[in-house]
Tab-separated table of C-alpha atoms in Angstrom:
chain	number	residue	atom	x	y	z
A	1	GLU	CA	-0.555	-0.724	0.212
A	2	VAL	CA	0.992	3.717	-1.387
A	3	GLN	CA	2.094	5.686	1.823
A	4	LEU	CA	3.346	9.570	1.766
A	5	LEU	CA	3.472	10.735	5.121
A	6	GLU	CA	4.149	14.915	5.059
A	7	SER	CA	5.757	16.841	7.861
A	8	GLY	CA	7.808	20.408	9.255
A	9	GLY	CA	4.831	22.389	8.603
A	10	GLY	CA	4.133	25.206	11.201
A	11	LEU	CA	3.860	28.905	12.319
A	12	VAL	CA	6.492	30.922	9.905
A	13	GLN	CA	6.736	34.383	9.598
A	14	PRO	CA	6.413	36.943	6.620
A	15	GLY	CA	10.535	36.524	5.096
A	16	GLY	CA	10.536	33.466	6.832
A	17	SER	CA	11.903	29.626	5.401
A	18	LEU	CA	10.389	26.461	6.471
A	19	THR	CA	11.736	22.814	4.886
A	20	ILE	CA	8.360	20.432	4.618
A	21	SER	CA	9.528	16.896	3.475
A	22	CYS	CA	6.976	13.766	2.629
A	23	ALA	CA	8.063	10.453	3.299
A	24	ALA	CA	6.939	7.740	1.326
A	25	SER	CA	6.599	3.732	1.283
A	26	GLY	CA	4.654	0.938	-0.235
A	27	PHE	CA	6.064	1.873	-4.367
A	28	THR	CA	9.566	1.928	-5.757
A	29	PHE	CA	10.023	5.738	-4.798
A	30	ASN	CA	13.080	5.846	-6.885
A	31	SER	CA	11.443	5.568	-10.311
A	32	TYR	CA	7.870	7.595	-9.819
A	33	ALA	CA	8.616	11.876	-10.398
A	34	MET	CA	7.300	13.437	-7.302
A	35	ASN	CA	5.018	16.775	-6.881
A	36	TRP	CA	3.649	19.269	-4.047
A	37	VAL	CA	0.541	20.127	-4.561
A	38	ARG	CA	-1.351	22.911	-2.673
A	39	GLN	CA	-4.741	24.244	-1.100
A	40	ALA	CA	-5.104	27.452	-0.101
A	41	PRO	CA	-8.060	27.666	3.364
A	42	GLY	CA	-10.946	27.572	1.902
A	43	LYS	CA	-9.079	27.485	-1.670
A	44	GLY	CA	-8.681	25.046	-4.785
A	45	LEU	CA	-5.965	23.611	-5.952
A	46	GLU	CA	-2.914	24.326	-6.767
A	47	TRP	CA	-0.188	22.745	-8.516
A	48	VAL	CA	3.207	23.702	-6.633
A	49	SER	CA	5.835	22.048	-8.532
A	50	THR	CA	7.452	18.456	-9.498
A	51	ILE	CA	10.554	16.718	-9.379
A	52	ASN	CA	11.607	13.790	-11.445
A	53	TYR	CA	12.692	10.135	-10.556
A	54	SER	CA	16.025	11.012	-10.454
A	55	GLY	CA	16.087	14.361	-8.665
A	56	ASP	CA	18.453	16.266	-11.885
A	57	THR	CA	14.994	18.011	-12.949
A	58	THR	CA	12.605	20.381	-11.009
A	59	TYR	CA	9.231	21.942	-12.527
A	60	TYR	CA	8.399	25.198	-10.421
A	61	ALA	CA	4.888	26.940	-10.398
A	62	ASP	CA	5.615	30.845	-11.748
A	63	SER	CA	3.844	32.024	-8.006
A	64	VAL	CA	6.579	30.064	-6.292
A	65	LYS	CA	9.750	29.716	-8.486
A	66	GLY	CA	13.033	31.545	-6.691
A	67	ARG	CA	12.139	30.586	-3.347
A	68	PHE	CA	11.062	27.732	-3.302
A	69	THR	CA	13.396	24.407	-4.442
A	70	ILE	CA	12.221	20.728	-4.239
A	71	SER	CA	14.094	17.667	-3.728
A	72	ARG	CA	14.587	13.828	-2.804
A	73	ASP	CA	16.812	11.869	-1.196
A	74	ASN	CA	16.130	8.552	-3.112
A	75	SER	CA	18.318	6.496	-0.353
A	76	LYS	CA	14.993	7.629	1.926
A	77	ASN	CA	12.266	7.573	0.101
A	78	THR	CA	11.115	11.029	0.810
A	79	VAL	CA	11.178	14.299	-1.267
A	80	PHE	CA	11.261	17.585	0.197
A	81	LEU	CA	10.234	21.232	-0.608
A	82	GLN	CA	13.196	24.257	1.028
A	83	MET	CA	10.634	27.034	1.760
A	84	ASN	CA	12.019	30.624	1.132
A	85	ASN	CA	10.929	34.551	1.190
A	86	LEU	CA	7.294	32.579	2.326
A	87	ARG	CA	4.996	35.029	2.002
A	88	VAL	CA	0.961	35.236	3.629
A	89	GLU	CA	-0.288	34.293	0.700
A	90	ASP	CA	1.779	31.125	0.722
A	91	THR	CA	-0.213	29.912	3.742
A	92	ALA	CA	-1.585	26.526	2.365
A	93	ILE	CA	-2.182	22.741	3.424
A	94	TYR	CA	0.934	21.536	0.966
A	95	TYR	CA	0.183	18.021	-0.264
A	96	CYS	CA	3.263	15.671	-1.820
A	97	ALA	CA	1.085	13.648	-4.101
A	98	LYS	CA	3.169	10.620	-6.371
A	99	VAL	CA	2.528	10.822	-10.306
A	100	HIS	CA	0.642	7.540	-11.702
A	101	PHE	CA	2.328	5.133	-13.242
A	102	THR	CA	0.980	5.574	-17.792
A	103	SER	CA	-0.234	8.993	-16.512
A	104	PRO	CA	2.949	11.514	-14.934
A	105	ARG	CA	1.057	14.534	-15.517
A	106	THR	CA	-1.587	12.212	-12.977
A	107	TYR	CA	-1.623	11.935	-9.151
A	108	ASP	CA	-2.908	9.151	-8.455
A	109	SER	CA	-1.821	8.794	-4.257
A	110	TRP	CA	-1.712	11.657	-1.981
A	111	GLY	CA	-0.700	12.428	1.374
A	112	GLN	CA	-2.420	13.641	4.091
A	113	GLY	CA	-1.199	16.849	3.885
A	114	THR	CA	0.990	19.579	6.247
A	115	PRO	CA	-0.022	22.621	7.145
A	116	VAL	CA	1.772	26.055	6.207
A	117	THR	CA	0.889	29.313	8.092
A	118	VAL	CA	3.022	32.335	7.187
A	119	SER	CA	1.774	35.582	9.527
A	120	SER	CA	2.865	37.751	11.968
B	1	GLN	CA	-8.577	32.770	-10.672
B	2	SER	CA	-7.971	28.999	-12.289
B	3	ALA	CA	-6.959	28.526	-15.469
B	4	LEU	CA	-9.674	25.825	-15.311
B	5	THR	CA	-13.251	26.613	-15.463
B	6	GLN	CA	-16.057	24.545	-12.861
B	7	PRO	CA	-19.100	25.936	-12.134
B	8	PRO	CA	-19.136	26.271	-7.691
B	9	SER	CA	-21.617	24.001	-7.548
B	10	ALA	CA	-24.116	20.779	-8.033
B	11	SER	CA	-26.396	18.733	-6.996
B	12	GLY	CA	-28.952	15.843	-7.876
B	13	SER	CA	-30.927	13.589	-5.904
B	14	PRO	CA	-29.780	9.858	-4.882
B	15	GLY	CA	-29.906	7.467	-8.372
B	16	GLN	CA	-30.134	10.432	-10.576
B	17	SER	CA	-26.883	11.738	-12.991
B	18	VAL	CA	-25.337	14.806	-12.851
B	19	THR	CA	-22.825	16.184	-14.693
B	20	ILE	CA	-19.427	18.926	-14.081
B	21	SER	CA	-18.135	20.015	-16.911
B	22	CYS	CA	-14.364	21.731	-16.829
B	23	THR	CA	-13.499	24.464	-18.781
B	24	GLY	CA	-9.920	25.695	-20.154
B	25	THR	CA	-7.854	26.495	-23.448
B	26	SER	CA	-6.054	25.608	-26.492
B	27	ASN	CA	-2.937	25.444	-24.217
B	28	ASP	CA	-4.578	23.007	-21.691
B	29	ILE	CA	-7.516	20.830	-22.323
B	30	GLY	CA	-7.796	21.203	-26.064
B	31	ASP	CA	-4.281	19.956	-26.817
B	32	TYR	CA	-3.381	17.191	-24.170
B	33	ASN	CA	-5.902	14.164	-23.622
B	34	SER	CA	-4.466	14.831	-19.746
B	35	VAL	CA	-7.398	15.940	-18.048
B	36	SER	CA	-7.754	13.979	-14.707
B	37	TRP	CA	-10.695	14.492	-12.116
B	38	TYR	CA	-10.532	14.499	-8.534
B	39	GLN	CA	-12.979	14.100	-5.708
B	40	GLN	CA	-12.179	16.194	-1.675
B	41	HIS	CA	-13.909	15.460	1.105
B	42	PRO	CA	-14.420	17.880	3.541
B	43	GLY	CA	-10.610	17.816	5.541
B	44	LYS	CA	-9.186	14.916	3.614
B	45	ALA	CA	-6.734	14.933	0.542
B	46	PRO	CA	-7.967	14.645	-2.766
B	47	GLN	CA	-8.464	10.903	-4.484
B	48	LEU	CA	-8.507	9.948	-8.139
B	49	MET	CA	-11.114	9.889	-9.550
B	50	ILE	CA	-10.756	9.904	-13.518
B	51	TYR	CA	-7.679	10.188	-15.656
B	52	GLY	CA	-6.466	10.388	-18.721
B	53	VAL	CA	-9.753	11.797	-19.628
B	54	THR	CA	-11.727	8.755	-19.289
B	55	GLN	CA	-9.798	5.888	-17.493
B	56	ARG	CA	-10.768	5.169	-14.313
B	57	PRO	CA	-8.276	3.878	-11.318
B	58	SER	CA	-8.929	0.092	-9.482
B	59	GLY	CA	-11.794	1.059	-7.011
B	60	VAL	CA	-13.017	4.058	-8.400
B	61	PRO	CA	-17.186	2.864	-9.144
B	62	ASP	CA	-18.092	2.393	-12.594
B	63	ARG	CA	-20.605	5.816	-11.667
B	64	PHE	CA	-17.567	7.691	-12.738
B	65	SER	CA	-16.905	8.859	-16.137
B	66	GLY	CA	-15.523	11.387	-17.509
B	67	SER	CA	-14.890	12.749	-21.076
B	68	LYS	CA	-13.662	15.627	-23.288
B	69	SER	CA	-14.843	18.030	-26.022
B	70	GLY	CA	-12.958	20.620	-27.333
B	71	TYR	CA	-11.443	22.561	-24.513
B	72	THR	CA	-14.463	21.117	-21.868
B	73	ALA	CA	-13.700	18.067	-20.205
B	74	SER	CA	-16.769	16.186	-17.918
B	75	LEU	CA	-17.590	14.605	-15.782
B	76	THR	CA	-20.355	12.527	-15.062
B	77	VAL	CA	-21.950	10.514	-11.575
B	78	SER	CA	-24.196	8.400	-12.478
B	79	GLY	CA	-26.439	6.818	-9.885
B	80	LEU	CA	-25.884	9.272	-7.251
B	81	GLN	CA	-25.541	7.856	-3.824
B	82	ALA	CA	-24.945	10.529	-0.906
B	83	GLU	CA	-21.428	9.547	-0.223
B	84	ASP	CA	-20.566	11.234	-3.874
B	85	GLU	CA	-21.061	14.436	-1.568
B	86	ALA	CA	-17.663	16.250	-2.185
B	87	ASP	CA	-15.513	18.899	-3.914
B	88	TYR	CA	-14.581	18.178	-7.260
B	89	TYR	CA	-11.372	19.639	-9.104
B	90	CYS	CA	-10.157	18.664	-12.944
B	91	SER	CA	-7.080	19.208	-13.446
B	92	SER	CA	-5.082	18.900	-16.873
B	93	TYR	CA	-1.282	19.264	-18.512
B	94	ALA	CA	-0.593	22.670	-19.960
B	95	GLY	CA	2.459	22.443	-21.328
B	96	SER	CA	6.412	22.432	-19.565
B	97	LYS	CA	5.293	26.082	-18.546
B	98	SER	CA	2.513	26.032	-16.593
B	99	PHE	CA	2.348	21.890	-16.037
B	100	VAL	CA	-0.622	21.420	-14.359
B	101	VAL	CA	-3.421	23.620	-13.648
B	102	PHE	CA	-6.369	22.599	-11.421
B	103	GLY	CA	-10.205	23.929	-11.682
B	104	GLY	CA	-11.380	26.283	-8.989
B	105	GLY	CA	-13.584	22.871	-7.439
B	106	THR	CA	-17.188	21.890	-8.303
B	107	LYS	CA	-18.973	21.148	-4.465
B	108	LEU	CA	-21.712	18.204	-5.822
B	109	THR	CA	-24.547	18.346	-3.185
B	110	VAL	CA	-26.733	15.212	-2.968
B	111	LEU	CA	-30.457	16.491	-1.793
């Protein structure tokens, strides 16, 4: 059974930094791209970032480009999102999501999310 | 404002069918057969219901079906059940620049 467990969320001041993690199990982690998707309070889903299976290719939404960095450690089955220069509008639940085997722009497994609150 | 346009709400009585639309552009839905639909119950993570426009993951009831015409994708839920009451989000691949775009979500109410 696929399991994705996010951690590291919390309260941070505007301009601050935070790194969140997602520990994966139940599948061959180093064969799949991984993603972060966020959901602001009462709002819809927003794709944030994607990293390919090996970690050498990354993609970012324009809203976070230059501030967020996605990375992965395949030896520990973990994907990270380092968030710098955080803004109030980055407040959201951040979900880790695994891509579908045959449809790499589809997310077939999601974690329960970790909340990030940016506030003074 | 979301990249894909969904109606904010939809409703139907138990046993009825309801269709939720998702309208995009030539840069996403119109150019790629990579439309997905996700169901989200309150306080829970999204769950994949449809991918590749029409494909159902294992475990998803065949009451859920997807289609696409031009720039608009649709999710149809047949034989509505109480547990289908949830928020539904569409998504589409939008090329290497925008990557994946989502709709704003549709709250489905089972009357």
